[in-house]
Coordinates of C-alpha atoms and ligand atoms in Angstrom, one line a residue:
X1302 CA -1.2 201.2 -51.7
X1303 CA 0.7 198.6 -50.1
X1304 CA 0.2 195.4 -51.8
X1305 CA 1.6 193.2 -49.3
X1306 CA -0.8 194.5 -46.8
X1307 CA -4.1 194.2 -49.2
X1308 CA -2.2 190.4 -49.7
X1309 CA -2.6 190.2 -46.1
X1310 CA -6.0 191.5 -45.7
X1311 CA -7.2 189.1 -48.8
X1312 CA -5.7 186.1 -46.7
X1313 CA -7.8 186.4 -43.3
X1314 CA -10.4 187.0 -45.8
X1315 CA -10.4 184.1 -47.8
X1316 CA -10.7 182.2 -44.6
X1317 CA -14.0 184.0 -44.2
X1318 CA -13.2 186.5 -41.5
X1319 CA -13.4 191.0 -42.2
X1320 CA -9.9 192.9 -42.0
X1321 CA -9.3 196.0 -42.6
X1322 CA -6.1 198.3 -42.4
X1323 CA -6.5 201.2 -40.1
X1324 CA -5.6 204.0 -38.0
X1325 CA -2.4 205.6 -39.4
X1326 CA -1.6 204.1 -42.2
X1327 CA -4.7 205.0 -43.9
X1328 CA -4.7 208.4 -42.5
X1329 CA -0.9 208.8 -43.7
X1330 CA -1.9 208.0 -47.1
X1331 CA -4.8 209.8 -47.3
X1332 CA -2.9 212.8 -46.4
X1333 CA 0.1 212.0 -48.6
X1334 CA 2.9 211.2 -45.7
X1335 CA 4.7 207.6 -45.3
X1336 CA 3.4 205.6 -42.5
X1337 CA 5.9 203.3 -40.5
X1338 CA 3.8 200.4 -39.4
X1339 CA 1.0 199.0 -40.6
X1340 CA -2.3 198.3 -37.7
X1341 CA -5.0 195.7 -38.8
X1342 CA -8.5 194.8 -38.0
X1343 CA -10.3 192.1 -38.2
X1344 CA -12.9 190.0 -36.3
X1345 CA -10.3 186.8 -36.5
X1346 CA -9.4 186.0 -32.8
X1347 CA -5.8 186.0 -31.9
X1348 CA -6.0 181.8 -31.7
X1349 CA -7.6 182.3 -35.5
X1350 CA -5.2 184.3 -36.5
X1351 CA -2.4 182.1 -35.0
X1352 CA -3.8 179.2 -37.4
X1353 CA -3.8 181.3 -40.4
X1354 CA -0.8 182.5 -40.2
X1355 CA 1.5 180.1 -38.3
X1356 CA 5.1 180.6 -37.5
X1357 CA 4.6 184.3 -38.7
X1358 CA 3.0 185.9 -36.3
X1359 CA 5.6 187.0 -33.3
X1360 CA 5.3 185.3 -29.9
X1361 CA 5.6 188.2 -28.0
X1362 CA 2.0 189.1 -27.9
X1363 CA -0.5 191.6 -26.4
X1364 CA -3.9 190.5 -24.6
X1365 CA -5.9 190.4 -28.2
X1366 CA -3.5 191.1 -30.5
X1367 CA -0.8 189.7 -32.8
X1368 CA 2.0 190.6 -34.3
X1369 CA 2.7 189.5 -38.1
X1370 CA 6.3 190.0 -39.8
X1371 CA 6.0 189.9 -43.6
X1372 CA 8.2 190.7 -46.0
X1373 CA 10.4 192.6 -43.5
X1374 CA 7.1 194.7 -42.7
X1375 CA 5.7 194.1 -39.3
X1376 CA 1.9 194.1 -39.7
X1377 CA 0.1 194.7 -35.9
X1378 CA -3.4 192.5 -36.0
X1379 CA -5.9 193.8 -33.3
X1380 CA -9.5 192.2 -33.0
X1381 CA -12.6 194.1 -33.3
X1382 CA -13.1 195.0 -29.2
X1383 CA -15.0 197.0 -27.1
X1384 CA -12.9 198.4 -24.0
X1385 CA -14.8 198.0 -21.7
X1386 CA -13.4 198.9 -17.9
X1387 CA -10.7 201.4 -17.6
X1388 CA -7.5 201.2 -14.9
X1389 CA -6.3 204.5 -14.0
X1390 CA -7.4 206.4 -16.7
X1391 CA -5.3 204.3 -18.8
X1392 CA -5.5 200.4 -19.4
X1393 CA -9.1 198.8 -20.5
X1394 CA -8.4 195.9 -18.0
X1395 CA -11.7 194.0 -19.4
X1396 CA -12.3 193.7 -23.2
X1397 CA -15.1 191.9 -25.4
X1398 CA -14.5 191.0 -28.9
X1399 CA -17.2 191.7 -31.2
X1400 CA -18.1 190.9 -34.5
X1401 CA -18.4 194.5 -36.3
X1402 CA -15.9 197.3 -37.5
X1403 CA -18.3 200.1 -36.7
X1404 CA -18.2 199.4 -33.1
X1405 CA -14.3 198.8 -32.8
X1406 CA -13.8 202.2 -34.7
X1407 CA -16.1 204.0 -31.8
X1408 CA -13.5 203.1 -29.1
X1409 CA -10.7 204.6 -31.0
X1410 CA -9.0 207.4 -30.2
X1411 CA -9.5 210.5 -33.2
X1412 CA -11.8 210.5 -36.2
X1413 CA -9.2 210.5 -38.2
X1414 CA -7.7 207.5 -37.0
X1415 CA -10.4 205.5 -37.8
X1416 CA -10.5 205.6 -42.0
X1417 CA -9.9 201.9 -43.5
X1418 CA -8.9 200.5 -45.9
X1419 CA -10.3 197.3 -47.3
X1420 CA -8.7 194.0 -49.1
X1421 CA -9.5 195.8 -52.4
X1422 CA -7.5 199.3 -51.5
X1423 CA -11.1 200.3 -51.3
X1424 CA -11.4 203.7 -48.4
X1425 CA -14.1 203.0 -46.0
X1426 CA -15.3 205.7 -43.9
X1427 CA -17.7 205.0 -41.4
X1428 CA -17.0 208.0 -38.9
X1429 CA -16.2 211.2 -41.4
X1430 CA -12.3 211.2 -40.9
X1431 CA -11.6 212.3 -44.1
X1432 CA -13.5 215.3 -43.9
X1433 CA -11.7 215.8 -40.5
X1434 CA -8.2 215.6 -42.0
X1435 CA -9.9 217.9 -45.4
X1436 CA -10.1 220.6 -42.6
X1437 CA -7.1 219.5 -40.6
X1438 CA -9.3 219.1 -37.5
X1439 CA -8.2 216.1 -34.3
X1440 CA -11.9 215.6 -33.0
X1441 CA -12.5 212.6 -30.9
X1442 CA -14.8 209.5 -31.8
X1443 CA -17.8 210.6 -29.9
X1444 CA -17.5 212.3 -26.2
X1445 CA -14.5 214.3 -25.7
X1446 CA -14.7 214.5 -22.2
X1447 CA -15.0 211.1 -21.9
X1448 CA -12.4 209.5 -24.2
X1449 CA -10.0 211.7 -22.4
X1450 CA -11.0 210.7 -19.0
X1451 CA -10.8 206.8 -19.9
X1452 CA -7.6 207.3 -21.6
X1453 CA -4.5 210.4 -20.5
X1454 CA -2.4 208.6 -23.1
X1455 CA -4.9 210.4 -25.5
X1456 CA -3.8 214.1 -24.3
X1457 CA -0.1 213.9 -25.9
X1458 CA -1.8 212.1 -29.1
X1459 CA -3.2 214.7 -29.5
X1460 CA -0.6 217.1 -29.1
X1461 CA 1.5 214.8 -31.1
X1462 CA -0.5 214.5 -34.3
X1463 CA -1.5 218.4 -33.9
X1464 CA 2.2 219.4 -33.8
X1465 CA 3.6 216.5 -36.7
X1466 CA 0.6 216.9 -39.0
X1467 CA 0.0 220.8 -38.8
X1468 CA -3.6 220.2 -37.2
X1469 CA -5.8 222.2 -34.9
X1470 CA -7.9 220.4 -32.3
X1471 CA -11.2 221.0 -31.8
X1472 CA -12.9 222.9 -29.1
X1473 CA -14.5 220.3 -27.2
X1474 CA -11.0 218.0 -27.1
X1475 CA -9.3 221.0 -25.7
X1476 CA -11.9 221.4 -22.9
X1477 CA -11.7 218.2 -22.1
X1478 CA -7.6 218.4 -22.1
X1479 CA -7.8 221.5 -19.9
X1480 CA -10.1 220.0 -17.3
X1481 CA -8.1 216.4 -17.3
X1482 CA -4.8 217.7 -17.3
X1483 CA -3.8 216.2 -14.1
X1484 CA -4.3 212.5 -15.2
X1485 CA -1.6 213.0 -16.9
X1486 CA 0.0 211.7 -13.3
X1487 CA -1.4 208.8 -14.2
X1488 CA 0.9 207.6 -17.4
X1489 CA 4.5 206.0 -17.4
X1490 CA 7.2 208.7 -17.6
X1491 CA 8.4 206.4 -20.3
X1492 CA 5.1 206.7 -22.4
X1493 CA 4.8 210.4 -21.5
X1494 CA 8.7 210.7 -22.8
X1495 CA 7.8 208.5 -25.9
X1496 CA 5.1 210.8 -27.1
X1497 CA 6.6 214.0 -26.2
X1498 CA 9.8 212.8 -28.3
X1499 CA 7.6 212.9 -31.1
X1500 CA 6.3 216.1 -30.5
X1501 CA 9.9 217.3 -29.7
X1502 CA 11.5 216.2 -32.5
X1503 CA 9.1 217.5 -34.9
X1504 CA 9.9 220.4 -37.2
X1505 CA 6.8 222.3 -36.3
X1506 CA 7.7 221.8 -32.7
X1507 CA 7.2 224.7 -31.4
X1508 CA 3.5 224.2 -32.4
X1509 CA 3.3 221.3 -29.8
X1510 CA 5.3 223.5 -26.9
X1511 CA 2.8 226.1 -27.7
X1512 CA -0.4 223.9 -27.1
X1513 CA 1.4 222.4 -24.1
X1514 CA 1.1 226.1 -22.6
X1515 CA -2.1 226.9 -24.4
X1516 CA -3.5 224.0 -22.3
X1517 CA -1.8 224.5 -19.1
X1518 CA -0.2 221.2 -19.3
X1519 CA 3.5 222.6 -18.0
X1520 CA 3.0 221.2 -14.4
X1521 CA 1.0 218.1 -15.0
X1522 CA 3.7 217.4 -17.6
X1523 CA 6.6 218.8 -14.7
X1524 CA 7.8 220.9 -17.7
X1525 CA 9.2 224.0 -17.0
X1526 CA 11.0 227.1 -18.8
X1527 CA 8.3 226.8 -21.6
X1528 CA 8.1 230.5 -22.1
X1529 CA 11.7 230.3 -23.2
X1530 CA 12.3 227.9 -25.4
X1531 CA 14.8 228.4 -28.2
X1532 CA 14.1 226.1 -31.1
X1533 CA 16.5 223.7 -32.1
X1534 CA 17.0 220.8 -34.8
X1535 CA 18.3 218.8 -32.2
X1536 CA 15.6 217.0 -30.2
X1537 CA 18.4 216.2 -26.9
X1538 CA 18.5 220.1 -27.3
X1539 CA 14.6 220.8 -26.1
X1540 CA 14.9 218.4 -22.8
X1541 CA 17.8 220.0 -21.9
X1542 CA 16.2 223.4 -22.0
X1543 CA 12.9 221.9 -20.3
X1544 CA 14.5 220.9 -16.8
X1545 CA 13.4 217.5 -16.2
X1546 CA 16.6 215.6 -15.9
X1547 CA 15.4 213.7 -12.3
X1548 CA 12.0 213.2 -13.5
X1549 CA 11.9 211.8 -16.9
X1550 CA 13.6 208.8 -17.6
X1551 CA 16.6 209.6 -20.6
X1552 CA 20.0 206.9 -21.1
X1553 CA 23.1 207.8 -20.4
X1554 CA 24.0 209.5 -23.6
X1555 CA 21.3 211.2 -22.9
X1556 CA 21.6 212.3 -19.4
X1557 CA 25.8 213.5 -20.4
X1558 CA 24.1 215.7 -23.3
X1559 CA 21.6 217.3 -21.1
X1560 CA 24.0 218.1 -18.2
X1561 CA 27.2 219.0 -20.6
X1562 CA 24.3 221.4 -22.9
X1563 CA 23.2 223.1 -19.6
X1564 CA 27.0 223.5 -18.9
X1565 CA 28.0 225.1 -21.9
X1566 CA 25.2 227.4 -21.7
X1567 CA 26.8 229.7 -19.5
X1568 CA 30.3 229.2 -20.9
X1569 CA 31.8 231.2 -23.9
X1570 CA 31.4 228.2 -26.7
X1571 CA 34.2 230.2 -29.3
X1572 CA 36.6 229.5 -26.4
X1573 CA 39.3 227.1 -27.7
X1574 CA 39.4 225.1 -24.9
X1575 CA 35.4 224.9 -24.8
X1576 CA 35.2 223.9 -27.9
X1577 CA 37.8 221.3 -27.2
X1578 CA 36.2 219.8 -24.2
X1579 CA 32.7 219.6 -25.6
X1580 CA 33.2 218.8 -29.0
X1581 CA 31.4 219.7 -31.8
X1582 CA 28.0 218.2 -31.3
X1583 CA 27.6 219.6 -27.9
X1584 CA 28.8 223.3 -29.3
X1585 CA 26.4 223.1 -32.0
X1586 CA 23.7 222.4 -30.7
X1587 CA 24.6 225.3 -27.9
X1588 CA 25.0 227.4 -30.1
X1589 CA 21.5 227.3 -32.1
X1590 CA 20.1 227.9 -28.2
X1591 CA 22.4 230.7 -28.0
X1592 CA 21.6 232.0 -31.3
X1593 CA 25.5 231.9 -33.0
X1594 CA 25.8 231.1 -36.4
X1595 CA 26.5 227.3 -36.3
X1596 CA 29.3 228.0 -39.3
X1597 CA 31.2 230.0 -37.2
X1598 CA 31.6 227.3 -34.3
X1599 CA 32.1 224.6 -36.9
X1600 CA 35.2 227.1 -38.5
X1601 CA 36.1 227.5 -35.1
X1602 CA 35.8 223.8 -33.8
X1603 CA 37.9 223.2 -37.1
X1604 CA 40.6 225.2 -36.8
X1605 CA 41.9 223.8 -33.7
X1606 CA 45.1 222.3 -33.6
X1607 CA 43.9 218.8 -32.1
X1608 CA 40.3 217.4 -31.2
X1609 CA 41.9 214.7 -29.0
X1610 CA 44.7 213.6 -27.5
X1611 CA 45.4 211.0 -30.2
X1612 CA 46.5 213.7 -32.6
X1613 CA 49.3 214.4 -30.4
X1614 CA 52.2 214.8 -32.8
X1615 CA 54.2 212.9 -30.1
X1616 CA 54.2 209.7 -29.3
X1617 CA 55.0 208.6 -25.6
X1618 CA 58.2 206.6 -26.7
X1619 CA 59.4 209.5 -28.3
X1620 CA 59.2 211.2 -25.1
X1621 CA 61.0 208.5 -22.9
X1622 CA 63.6 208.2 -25.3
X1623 CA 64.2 211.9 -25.3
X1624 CA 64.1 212.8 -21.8
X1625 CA 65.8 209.0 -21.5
X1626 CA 63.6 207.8 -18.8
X1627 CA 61.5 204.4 -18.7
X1628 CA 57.2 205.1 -19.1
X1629 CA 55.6 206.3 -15.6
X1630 CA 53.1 208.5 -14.1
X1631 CA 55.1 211.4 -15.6
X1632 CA 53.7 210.7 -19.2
X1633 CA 50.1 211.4 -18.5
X1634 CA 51.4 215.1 -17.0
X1635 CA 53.6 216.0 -20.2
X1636 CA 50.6 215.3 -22.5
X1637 CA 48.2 217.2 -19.9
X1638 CA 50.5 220.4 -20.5
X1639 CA 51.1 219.6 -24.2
X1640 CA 47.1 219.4 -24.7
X1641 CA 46.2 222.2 -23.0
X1642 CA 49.4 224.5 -24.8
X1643 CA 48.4 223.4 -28.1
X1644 CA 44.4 223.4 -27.5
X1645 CA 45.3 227.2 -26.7
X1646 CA 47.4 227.5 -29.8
X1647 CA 50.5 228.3 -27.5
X1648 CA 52.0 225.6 -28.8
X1649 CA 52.1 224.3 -32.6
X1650 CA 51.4 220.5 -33.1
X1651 CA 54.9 220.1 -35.4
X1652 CA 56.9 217.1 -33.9
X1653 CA 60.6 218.8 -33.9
X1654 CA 58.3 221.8 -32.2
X1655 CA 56.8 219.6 -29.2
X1656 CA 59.9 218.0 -28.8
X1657 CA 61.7 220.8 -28.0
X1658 CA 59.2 222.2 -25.8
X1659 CA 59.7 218.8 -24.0
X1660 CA 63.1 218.8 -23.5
X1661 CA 63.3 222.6 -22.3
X1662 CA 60.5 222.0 -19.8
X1663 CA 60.9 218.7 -18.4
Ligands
ATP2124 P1 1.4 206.2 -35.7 O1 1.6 204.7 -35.9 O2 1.7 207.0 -36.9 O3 2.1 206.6 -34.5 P2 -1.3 205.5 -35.2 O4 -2.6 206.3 -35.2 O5 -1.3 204.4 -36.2 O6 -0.1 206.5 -35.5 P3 -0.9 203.5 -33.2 O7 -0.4 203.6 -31.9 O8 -0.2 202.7 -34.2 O9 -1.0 205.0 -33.8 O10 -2.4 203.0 -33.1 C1 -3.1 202.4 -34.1 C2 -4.6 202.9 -34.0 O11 -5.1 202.4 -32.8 C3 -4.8 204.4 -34.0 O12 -4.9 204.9 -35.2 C4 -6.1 204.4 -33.3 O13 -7.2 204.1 -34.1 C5 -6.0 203.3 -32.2 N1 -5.4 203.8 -31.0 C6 -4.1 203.9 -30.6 N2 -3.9 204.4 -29.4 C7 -5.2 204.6 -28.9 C8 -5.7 205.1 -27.7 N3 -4.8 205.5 -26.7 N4 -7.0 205.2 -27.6 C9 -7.9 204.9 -28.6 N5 -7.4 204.4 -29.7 C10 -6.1 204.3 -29.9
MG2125 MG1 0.2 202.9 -36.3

């Protein structure tokens, strides 16, 4: 248990407000994984809080709630709520505080999202999570059909914990995923790419590209290929096989990975020159799609005479000085030739050897 967060918890308390941790990190550690950040409760108002704790609470904040950095930990403090009005299947735009965990847990998400834990390390569990997680089961809290209307977002959390914790989702959630699909319109290609990074990047992802299928999410998501998938470590490795380059928004190391792996796809990747021009991480990850044995591409990769131009055995003064002319244009063409004869292996990358070459050709 977390000591700084039950430190935490005992604080709002002794200034006579409830908090409870809850959501993941009690969940995680119920299940035995580590949990990341650490989500609070409490019936404390933002402006309460904000006197409590003073300069430690962030000043970036969210419409009711706060963000506490202790210890190096980063501690997110939302008050008890009811969502009230919903914008585009996605934002509560009107919220009321309220004065009891029971109904703040009711507008979450999952069951098993809504386990606490109190200022004592005490587990409270108002809505059965933990026999939820016992049978590795993502049922909503209350109406399925409803929680996923008000909220798409919910769809690829659901997806995401099924695929990262190894979970099944119950029968009513995945009715209510089939029939509101298309909300999924609705969300932020950033949030949509957020979540389905998760799922991507997950071991067991081929779990989570299965229920994407199983729930006929492939267009509303604009995903395509599905059927034909090749699992690979590398997450950059599933967008680039999932054709969403224009739609989905990626950076620019990103966007070069995607566009040089779809390249190298239809090339030959033990080529020398292949090799050369897309470097190792590019290859490798090609060649899990491709199915080659990732040691042979490495061996490969390896036994090339240069991986860049730098380990050129020659330098450019050496060249002037043999062919006795001042630096120009013609550099940049003698090293062209001498990279391409020595990625090729026509050439060895020996100094007396280049030099020769040099002076015979130019
Ligand atoms: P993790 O932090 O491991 O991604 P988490 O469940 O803690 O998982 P957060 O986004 O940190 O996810 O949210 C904290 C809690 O807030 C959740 O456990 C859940 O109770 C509630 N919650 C988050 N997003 C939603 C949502 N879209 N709808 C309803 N409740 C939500
Ligand atoms: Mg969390």
């Amino acid at each position: 248990m977390n000591e700084v967060a039950l430190g935490i918890l005992k604080k709002i308390k002794a200034h006579g407000y409830l908090a409870y941790l809850v959501g993941g990190y009690p969940r995680d550690l119920y299940i035995g994984r580590d949990s990341l950040d650490y989500d609070i409760c409490t019936n404390a108002t933002p402006k309460e809080l904000k006197e409590i704790f003073g300069d430690s609470i962030l000043p970036t904040e969210q419409y009711g709630s706060v963000t506490l950095i202790s210890q190096g930990m980063r501690f997110e403090i939302t008050t008890f709520r009811k969502d009230i009005k919903y914008l585009n299947n996605r934002k509560p735009i009107e919220i009321e505080y309220i004065d009891n965990l029971l109904d703040d847990l009711k507008r979450r998400d999952f069951t098993m999202n809504t386990m606490c834990i109190d200022s004592d390390g005490i587990i409270i569990d108002l809505l059965n999570g933990k026999e939820d997680i016992d049978n590795k089961i993502i049922r909503t809290v209350g109406n399925a059909d409803l929680k996923i209307y008000e909220d798409s977002l919910r769809i690829l959390r659901a997806i995401r914990f099924a695929t990262v914790l190894d979970f099944d989702l119950d029968e009513d959630l995945k009715q209510a995923i089939k029939k509101h699909g298309a909300l999924l319109k609705n969300l932020s290609y950033y949030r949509k790419k957020e979540e389905l990074d998760k799922i991507f990047s997950s071991p067991n992802h081929m779990k989570g590209i299965k229920l994407i299928k199983e729930l006929e999410l492939e267009e509303d998501l604009e995903l395509s290929n599905l059927d034909n998938i090749v699992s690979t470590t590398y997450l950059i490795g599933i967008w680039a096989q999932v054709n969403v380059l224009n739609k989905y928004t990626f950076n620019n190391t990103e966007k070069e990975s995607i566009i040089k792996i779809n390249e190298l796809l239809d090339k030959d990747i033990l080529n020398y020159n292949n090799l050369y021009n897309y470097g190792l991480y590019i290859s490798t990850i090609v060649s899990e799609i491709k199915g080659i044995d990732k040691k042979i591409v490495n061996e490969r990769y390896n036994n090339l005479y240069i991986h860049n131009k730098t380990d050129i055995k020659i330098e450019a003064k050496e060249i002037c000085e043999l062919l006795n002319k001042k630096p120009g244009k013609f550099l940049k063409e003698i090293f062209n030739d001498l990279e391409y004869k020595l990625v090729n292996k026509l050439l060895e990358n020996k100094k007396e050897i280049l030099k020769k070459y040099v002076l015979e050709n130019y």
